[in-house]
Coordinates of C-alpha atoms and ligand atoms in Angstrom, one line a residue:
M1 CA 1.9 -20.5 6.4
I2 CA 0.3 -22.5 3.8
I3 CA -3.0 -21.6 2.3
E4 CA -5.2 -24.7 3.0
S5 CA -8.6 -23.3 1.9
A6 CA -9.9 -20.4 -0.4
E7 CA -13.8 -19.6 -0.1
V8 CA -15.5 -17.0 -1.9
V9 CA -18.2 -15.7 0.3
V10 CA -21.1 -13.7 -1.3
T11 CA -23.5 -12.0 1.0
S12 CA -26.2 -9.3 0.5
P13 CA -27.0 -7.6 4.0
D14 CA -27.8 -3.9 3.0
R15 CA -26.2 -4.7 -0.5
N16 CA -24.1 -7.5 -2.4
F17 CA -20.7 -7.9 -1.2
V18 CA -18.1 -10.5 -2.4
T19 CA -15.1 -11.6 0.1
L20 CA -12.4 -14.0 -0.7
R21 CA -11.6 -15.9 2.8
L22 CA -8.2 -17.7 2.8
T23 CA -7.6 -20.1 5.8
T24 CA -4.2 -21.4 6.5
D25 CA -2.3 -24.5 8.0
D26 CA -2.0 -22.7 11.3
G27 CA -5.6 -21.7 11.5
L28 CA -5.5 -18.0 10.5
V29 CA -8.0 -16.5 8.3
G30 CA -7.4 -13.6 5.9
L31 CA -10.1 -11.4 4.2
G32 CA -10.1 -9.6 1.1
D33 CA -13.1 -7.6 -0.6
A34 CA -13.7 -8.4 -4.4
T35 CA -17.0 -6.4 -4.7
L36 CA -17.6 -4.9 -8.0
N37 CA -21.0 -2.9 -8.0
G38 CA -23.5 -4.5 -10.4
R39 CA -21.1 -7.0 -11.6
E40 CA -20.5 -9.1 -8.4
R41 CA -20.9 -12.5 -10.0
S42 CA -18.4 -12.0 -12.9
V43 CA -15.9 -11.6 -10.1
V44 CA -17.1 -14.4 -8.2
A45 CA -16.7 -16.8 -11.1
Y46 CA -13.1 -15.4 -11.9
L47 CA -12.2 -16.2 -8.2
A48 CA -14.0 -19.4 -7.7
E49 CA -13.1 -20.9 -11.3
H50 CA -9.7 -19.5 -11.9
V51 CA -7.9 -18.4 -8.8
A52 CA -9.2 -20.2 -5.6
P53 CA -8.0 -23.5 -6.8
L54 CA -4.4 -22.2 -7.6
L55 CA -3.9 -20.7 -4.3
V56 CA -4.4 -23.9 -2.3
G57 CA -0.8 -25.1 -1.3
R58 CA 0.8 -21.7 -1.8
D59 CA 2.8 -20.1 0.8
A60 CA 0.7 -17.2 2.0
H61 CA 3.8 -15.1 2.9
R62 CA 4.5 -14.6 -0.9
I63 CA 2.4 -11.5 -1.4
E64 CA 4.7 -10.1 -4.1
D65 CA 5.2 -13.5 -6.1
T66 CA 1.5 -14.4 -5.7
W67 CA 0.5 -11.0 -6.9
Q68 CA 2.7 -11.3 -10.0
F69 CA 1.6 -14.9 -10.6
L70 CA -2.0 -13.8 -10.8
Y71 CA -1.3 -10.7 -13.0
R72 CA 1.3 -11.8 -15.6
G73 CA 0.4 -15.6 -15.2
A74 CA -3.5 -14.9 -16.2
Y75 CA -2.0 -13.8 -19.7
W76 CA -5.2 -11.6 -20.0
R77 CA -4.1 -8.6 -18.1
R78 CA -5.9 -5.5 -16.2
G79 CA -9.5 -4.9 -16.4
P80 CA -12.0 -4.5 -13.4
V81 CA -12.8 -8.1 -12.9
T82 CA -9.2 -9.3 -12.9
M83 CA -8.0 -6.5 -10.8
A84 CA -10.5 -6.9 -8.2
A85 CA -10.0 -10.6 -8.1
I86 CA -6.3 -9.8 -7.7
A87 CA -7.0 -7.2 -5.0
A88 CA -9.0 -9.5 -2.8
V89 CA -6.1 -12.3 -2.6
D90 CA -3.9 -9.5 -2.1
V91 CA -5.5 -7.7 0.9
A92 CA -6.0 -11.3 2.4
L93 CA -2.7 -12.3 2.4
W94 CA -1.6 -8.8 3.7
D95 CA -4.3 -9.4 6.5
L96 CA -2.8 -12.9 7.2
K97 CA 0.8 -11.7 7.2
A98 CA 0.2 -8.8 9.6
Q99 CA -1.8 -11.2 11.8
A100 CA 1.2 -13.5 11.8
A101 CA 3.3 -10.8 13.0
G102 CA 1.0 -9.9 15.6
M103 CA 0.5 -6.2 14.5
P104 CA -2.0 -4.0 12.5
L105 CA -1.7 -4.0 8.7
Y106 CA -0.3 -0.5 8.6
Q107 CA 2.6 -1.2 10.6
L108 CA 4.0 -3.5 7.9
L109 CA 3.5 -0.5 5.3
G110 CA 5.8 1.5 7.0
G111 CA 3.7 2.6 10.2
A112 CA 1.6 5.5 10.7
S113 CA 2.5 8.8 9.2
R114 CA -0.2 10.7 11.0
T115 CA -2.8 10.4 13.8
G116 CA -5.8 9.8 11.6
L117 CA -7.5 10.2 8.3
L118 CA -9.6 13.1 7.4
A119 CA -12.7 11.9 6.0
Y120 CA -15.6 13.2 3.8
G121 CA -19.3 12.2 3.8
H122 CA -21.9 12.6 1.2
A123 CA -24.5 15.4 1.6
S124 CA -27.2 15.7 -0.8
G125 CA -30.8 17.1 -1.0
P126 CA -33.5 17.8 -3.6
S127 CA -33.6 21.4 -2.7
L128 CA -31.2 23.7 -0.8
P129 CA -32.9 23.6 2.5
S130 CA -32.8 19.7 2.7
L131 CA -29.3 20.0 1.3
F132 CA -28.4 22.4 4.1
E133 CA -30.0 20.2 6.5
S134 CA -28.1 16.9 5.2
I135 CA -25.0 19.2 5.6
H136 CA -25.8 20.0 9.3
Q137 CA -26.6 16.4 10.0
L138 CA -22.8 15.3 8.5
L139 CA -21.2 18.1 10.5
E140 CA -23.1 17.0 13.9
E141 CA -21.6 13.4 13.0
G142 CA -18.2 15.0 13.2
Y143 CA -17.3 15.0 9.5
R144 CA -14.9 17.7 8.6
A145 CA -15.4 17.6 4.8
I146 CA -18.7 17.5 2.8
R147 CA -19.5 16.1 -0.7
V148 CA -22.3 18.1 -2.2
Q149 CA -24.6 16.5 -4.6
T150 CA -28.4 18.0 -5.5
S151 CA -31.2 17.4 -7.9
V152 CA -31.3 19.6 -11.1
P153 CA -34.2 21.5 -12.0
G154 CA -36.1 19.7 -14.9
L155 CA -34.5 16.1 -14.2
S156 CA -36.5 13.7 -12.2
K157 CA -33.5 11.5 -10.8
V158 CA -30.0 12.6 -10.5
Y159 CA -26.8 10.8 -9.3
G160 CA -26.0 11.2 -5.8
V161 CA -29.4 12.5 -4.2
G162 CA -30.7 9.3 -2.4
S163 CA -34.0 8.9 -1.1
S164 CA -32.6 7.9 2.4
A165 CA -29.5 8.4 4.7
L166 CA -28.1 5.3 3.4
Y167 CA -27.6 6.1 -0.4
E168 CA -26.6 3.0 -2.6
P169 CA -26.8 3.6 -6.3
A170 CA -27.3 -0.2 -7.2
G171 CA -30.8 -0.8 -6.6
R172 CA -32.2 -4.4 -6.2
V173 CA -33.9 -4.7 -9.7
P174 CA -33.9 -6.9 -12.5
M175 CA -33.1 -4.4 -14.9
P176 CA -31.0 -1.0 -14.5
V177 CA -33.2 2.1 -13.6
E178 CA -33.2 4.8 -16.4
E179 CA -32.2 8.3 -14.9
D180 CA -32.4 11.1 -16.8
W181 CA -29.8 14.1 -17.6
D182 CA -29.2 17.3 -19.4
S183 CA -25.8 18.7 -19.0
R184 CA -26.6 22.5 -19.7
S185 CA -29.4 22.3 -17.0
Y186 CA -26.8 20.9 -14.8
L187 CA -24.4 23.5 -15.6
R188 CA -26.7 26.3 -15.1
H189 CA -27.5 25.3 -11.8
I190 CA -24.5 23.9 -9.8
P191 CA -22.5 27.1 -9.3
G192 CA -25.4 28.8 -7.6
V193 CA -25.8 26.0 -5.4
F194 CA -22.0 26.5 -4.1
E195 CA -22.4 30.2 -3.9
A196 CA -25.4 29.3 -1.5
V197 CA -23.6 26.7 0.3
R198 CA -20.6 28.8 0.7
A199 CA -22.9 31.8 2.1
E200 CA -24.6 29.3 4.7
F201 CA -21.5 27.5 5.8
G202 CA -18.7 29.8 5.2
P203 CA -15.5 29.9 3.3
S204 CA -13.3 27.3 4.9
L205 CA -15.4 24.1 5.0
P206 CA -13.8 21.5 2.5
L207 CA -16.3 20.8 -0.2
L208 CA -16.2 18.4 -3.0
H209 CA -18.5 17.4 -5.8
D210 CA -18.8 14.4 -8.1
V211 CA -19.7 15.2 -11.9
H212 CA -19.8 11.5 -12.3
H213 CA -18.5 11.2 -15.6
R214 CA -20.9 13.4 -17.4
L215 CA -19.3 16.4 -19.0
T216 CA -17.5 17.3 -22.3
P217 CA -13.8 18.5 -21.8
I218 CA -15.0 22.4 -22.5
E219 CA -18.3 21.8 -20.3
A220 CA -15.9 20.4 -17.4
A221 CA -13.6 23.5 -17.9
R222 CA -16.5 25.9 -17.6
L223 CA -17.7 24.3 -14.4
G224 CA -14.3 24.2 -13.0
K225 CA -13.8 27.9 -13.7
E226 CA -17.2 29.1 -12.4
L227 CA -16.7 27.0 -9.3
E228 CA -13.1 28.6 -8.4
P229 CA -14.9 31.4 -6.3
Y230 CA -16.2 28.6 -4.0
D231 CA -12.8 27.1 -3.5
L232 CA -13.6 23.4 -3.8
F233 CA -11.5 20.7 -2.2
W234 CA -12.1 18.8 -5.5
L235 CA -14.1 18.4 -8.5
E236 CA -14.4 14.4 -9.3
D237 CA -14.9 12.7 -12.4
C238 CA -15.7 15.8 -14.4
T239 CA -15.2 14.1 -17.7
P240 CA -15.3 10.1 -18.6
A241 CA -12.1 8.8 -17.0
E242 CA -10.9 6.9 -20.0
D243 CA -10.5 10.0 -21.9
T244 CA -7.3 10.9 -20.3
S245 CA -6.4 13.8 -22.7
A246 CA -9.7 15.8 -22.0
L247 CA -8.2 16.8 -18.6
R248 CA -5.4 18.5 -20.6
L249 CA -8.2 21.1 -21.8
V250 CA -9.7 21.4 -18.3
R251 CA -6.3 22.0 -17.0
Q252 CA -5.8 24.9 -19.2
H253 CA -8.8 26.6 -18.0
T254 CA -9.2 26.3 -14.2
T255 CA -7.4 25.8 -11.0
T256 CA -10.3 23.9 -9.4
P257 CA -8.4 20.6 -8.1
L258 CA -9.5 17.4 -9.9
A259 CA -10.0 14.0 -8.8
I260 CA -10.4 11.1 -11.0
G261 CA -9.9 7.1 -10.9
E262 CA -12.4 5.4 -9.0
V263 CA -13.3 3.3 -12.3
F264 CA -9.4 2.8 -12.9
N265 CA -7.7 -0.6 -12.2
S266 CA -4.2 0.0 -12.7
V267 CA -1.2 2.2 -12.8
Y268 CA -1.3 2.3 -16.3
D269 CA -4.5 4.1 -16.4
Y270 CA -2.9 6.7 -14.6
R271 CA 0.3 7.2 -16.3
S272 CA -0.1 10.5 -18.2
L273 CA -2.6 11.9 -15.7
I274 CA 0.4 11.8 -13.3
S275 CA 3.3 12.5 -15.3
E276 CA 1.5 15.5 -17.1
R277 CA 0.1 16.5 -13.4
L278 CA -3.5 16.6 -14.8
I279 CA -5.2 15.4 -11.6
D280 CA -4.4 16.5 -8.0
Y281 CA -6.0 13.3 -6.2
V282 CA -6.2 9.5 -7.0
R283 CA -9.5 8.3 -6.5
S284 CA -8.8 4.4 -6.8
A285 CA -10.0 2.0 -4.2
V286 CA -7.8 -1.0 -2.8
T287 CA -10.7 -3.2 -3.9
H288 CA -10.8 -2.0 -7.6
T289 CA -6.9 -1.6 -8.2
G290 CA -5.1 -5.0 -7.5
G291 CA -5.0 -4.5 -3.8
I292 CA -2.6 -3.0 -1.4
T293 CA 0.6 -4.0 -3.4
H294 CA -0.5 -2.1 -6.5
L295 CA -2.4 0.8 -5.1
K296 CA 0.6 1.7 -3.0
R297 CA 2.9 1.6 -5.9
I298 CA 0.3 4.3 -7.6
L299 CA 0.2 6.3 -4.8
E300 CA 4.0 6.3 -4.5
Y301 CA 4.4 7.2 -8.1
A302 CA 1.7 9.9 -7.6
G303 CA 3.6 11.4 -4.8
Q304 CA 6.5 12.3 -7.0
Y305 CA 4.2 14.8 -8.7
G306 CA 2.6 16.2 -5.6
I307 CA -0.5 14.2 -6.1
K308 CA -2.3 12.9 -3.2
S309 CA -4.7 9.9 -2.2
G310 CA -8.5 10.3 -2.3
I311 CA -9.5 6.6 -1.8
H312 CA -13.0 5.7 -3.0
G313 CA -15.2 4.6 -0.1
P314 CA -18.8 4.2 -0.9
T315 CA -21.1 1.7 0.5
D316 CA -20.3 -0.8 -2.3
I317 CA -16.8 -1.1 -0.8
S318 CA -17.1 -3.6 1.7
P319 CA -15.9 -3.2 5.3
V320 CA -12.9 -5.3 4.4
G321 CA -12.0 -3.1 1.6
M322 CA -12.6 0.0 3.7
A323 CA -10.3 -1.2 6.3
A324 CA -7.7 -2.0 3.6
A325 CA -7.8 1.7 2.6
L326 CA -7.5 2.8 6.1
H327 CA -4.3 0.7 6.7
L328 CA -3.0 2.1 3.6
G329 CA -3.9 5.7 3.9
L330 CA -2.3 5.7 7.4
A331 CA 0.9 4.6 6.3
V332 CA 1.5 6.4 2.8
H333 CA 3.1 10.1 3.0
N334 CA 0.8 11.6 0.4
F335 CA -2.4 10.8 1.9
G336 CA -5.2 13.6 0.9
I337 CA -8.7 12.5 2.1
Q338 CA -10.8 9.3 2.6
E339 CA -14.4 9.0 1.3
Y340 CA -16.4 7.4 4.2
M341 CA -20.2 6.4 3.4
K342 CA -21.3 4.2 6.6
H343 CA -22.5 1.1 6.2
G344 CA -26.0 -0.1 7.5
A345 CA -26.4 -2.0 10.6
L346 CA -27.1 -5.4 8.7
T347 CA -23.7 -5.0 7.0
D348 CA -22.4 -4.5 10.3
S349 CA -24.0 -7.6 11.7
V350 CA -22.1 -9.7 9.0
F351 CA -18.6 -7.8 9.3
S352 CA -16.9 -6.8 12.6
Q353 CA -14.7 -4.0 12.2
S354 CA -11.9 -2.4 14.3
F355 CA -11.8 1.1 12.6
T356 CA -12.9 4.2 14.5
F357 CA -14.3 7.7 13.1
T358 CA -13.7 10.3 15.7
D359 CA -13.8 14.0 15.3
G360 CA -13.8 13.8 11.7
L361 CA -10.9 11.3 11.4
L362 CA -10.7 7.5 10.6
H363 CA -8.3 5.1 12.1
P364 CA -8.0 1.5 11.3
G365 CA -7.3 0.4 14.7
S366 CA -4.8 -1.5 16.5
A367 CA -6.1 -5.3 15.8
P368 CA -3.7 -7.6 14.2
G369 CA -4.1 -7.8 10.7
L370 CA -7.0 -5.8 8.8
G371 CA -8.9 -5.9 12.1
V372 CA -12.3 -7.3 10.1
G373 CA -14.1 -10.4 11.0
L374 CA -16.7 -12.3 8.8
D375 CA -19.4 -14.1 10.4
L376 CA -20.4 -16.8 8.1
D377 CA -23.6 -17.7 9.7
A378 CA -24.8 -14.1 9.6
A379 CA -23.6 -13.9 5.8
G380 CA -25.4 -17.1 5.0
R381 CA -28.8 -15.2 6.1
F382 CA -28.4 -12.8 3.3
P383 CA -28.3 -14.5 0.0
Y384 CA -27.0 -12.6 -3.3
Q385 CA -30.0 -10.5 -5.0
T386 CA -29.6 -9.1 -8.5
A387 CA -28.7 -5.4 -8.4
Y388 CA -27.7 -3.1 -11.1
L389 CA -26.3 0.5 -11.3
P390 CA -28.7 3.0 -13.0
I391 CA -28.0 4.0 -16.4
N392 CA -28.5 7.4 -17.9
R393 CA -30.3 8.9 -21.0
L394 CA -30.7 12.4 -22.4
K395 CA -34.3 14.0 -23.1
D396 CA -34.0 12.7 -26.8
G397 CA -33.2 9.1 -25.4
T398 CA -29.7 8.9 -26.3
L399 CA -27.7 6.8 -23.5
H400 CA -25.3 8.9 -21.8
D401 CA -22.7 8.4 -19.0
W402 CA -24.3 7.6 -15.5
Ligands
LIG516 C1 -19.5 7.5 -6.4 C2 -19.7 6.2 -6.1 O1 -18.5 7.5 -4.0 C3 -18.5 8.0 -5.4 O2 -17.8 9.0 -5.6 O3 -18.8 7.6 -7.8 O4 -21.0 6.4 -5.3 C4 -20.3 5.4 -7.1 O5 -21.1 5.9 -8.0 C5 -20.5 4.0 -7.0 O6 -19.3 3.5 -6.3 C6 -20.8 3.0 -8.2 O7 -20.6 1.8 -7.7
LIG517 MG1 -17.3 9.3 -7.7

């Protein structure tokens, strides 16, 4: 099964997506997601200029050797752009191998370890009534776990509170939008929000919250401790992820489960977090972490320490990347939960998918390979549009983590 062509397809139905499309000499097509929100064109260049030309003529069955060729052969290792490019190749090759074998991809990863994948959805609202309405809406859609994000009194725009059901943080704007932040206002507000949510929805509904990189270690420790009575499923990105030692302090003060890693891109980012049991969930997406081959290694390592998967699944992970996450999540033993923000109708008109969401559980389906198709004509109708993630500033204008 020789690779005959490697195309980089950029399309922007509801938002920008980058897809690698490999075609083999026996006519199979494999897809890989290479979307890096707000930096899409950097991965396009990496793939088109430095990877695609090297793939033509390679044996598509040699997934591990191709991974090592692209990782060690690049000399300059790791980083979000490199690992997203490698991920796209890796997933496309797994897609091809599973199609050639005539089975869904998860069967090549060890087969199903469960009947379906617990999903969580994003509830948000600028006020408690609107937040409650959002939670009820997700429960009616079948979600069994809910991420809760709200506005903060005194702040005009806060992460995670969208103006529409399809919340997409990267606006189609020529320059990043400036949002405002104040950690003390946030810390004063959030415990009361979860007290009210628990009073309204009861003690057992799994609730998650994303701090989105914004607190100091002692602030995160305080929040984790104050949220303990509300029994969160996890508190996510409570401190900037690259400061891995911060979680040692947080861990000393709270038993609230911690999730981190959506901005990580290799096992090396996780080493101390896993070996010191500083986290409870691995947040990486297949798309940003070198693909199925590498994320499977990370999850197997994490599983030795009782740490589970919590694979990243916002709208900026394409249906291709989402399907890859579901095949991996179905097979690994230490699955935890899968983030699932539904894509829009325009995206679904470009990408056909086989996965299902039934009674709160996701399943990748039984189509050979990933089970995802890319309509090139439809993709061509939605050209790339410049889009950036927001930035955050404190009241005095200091740039803060977004
Ligand atoms: C968020 C993401 O889903 C999450 O947990 O952190 O929405 C994140 O803001 C975006 O993926 C950034 O592109
Ligand atoms: Mg997050």
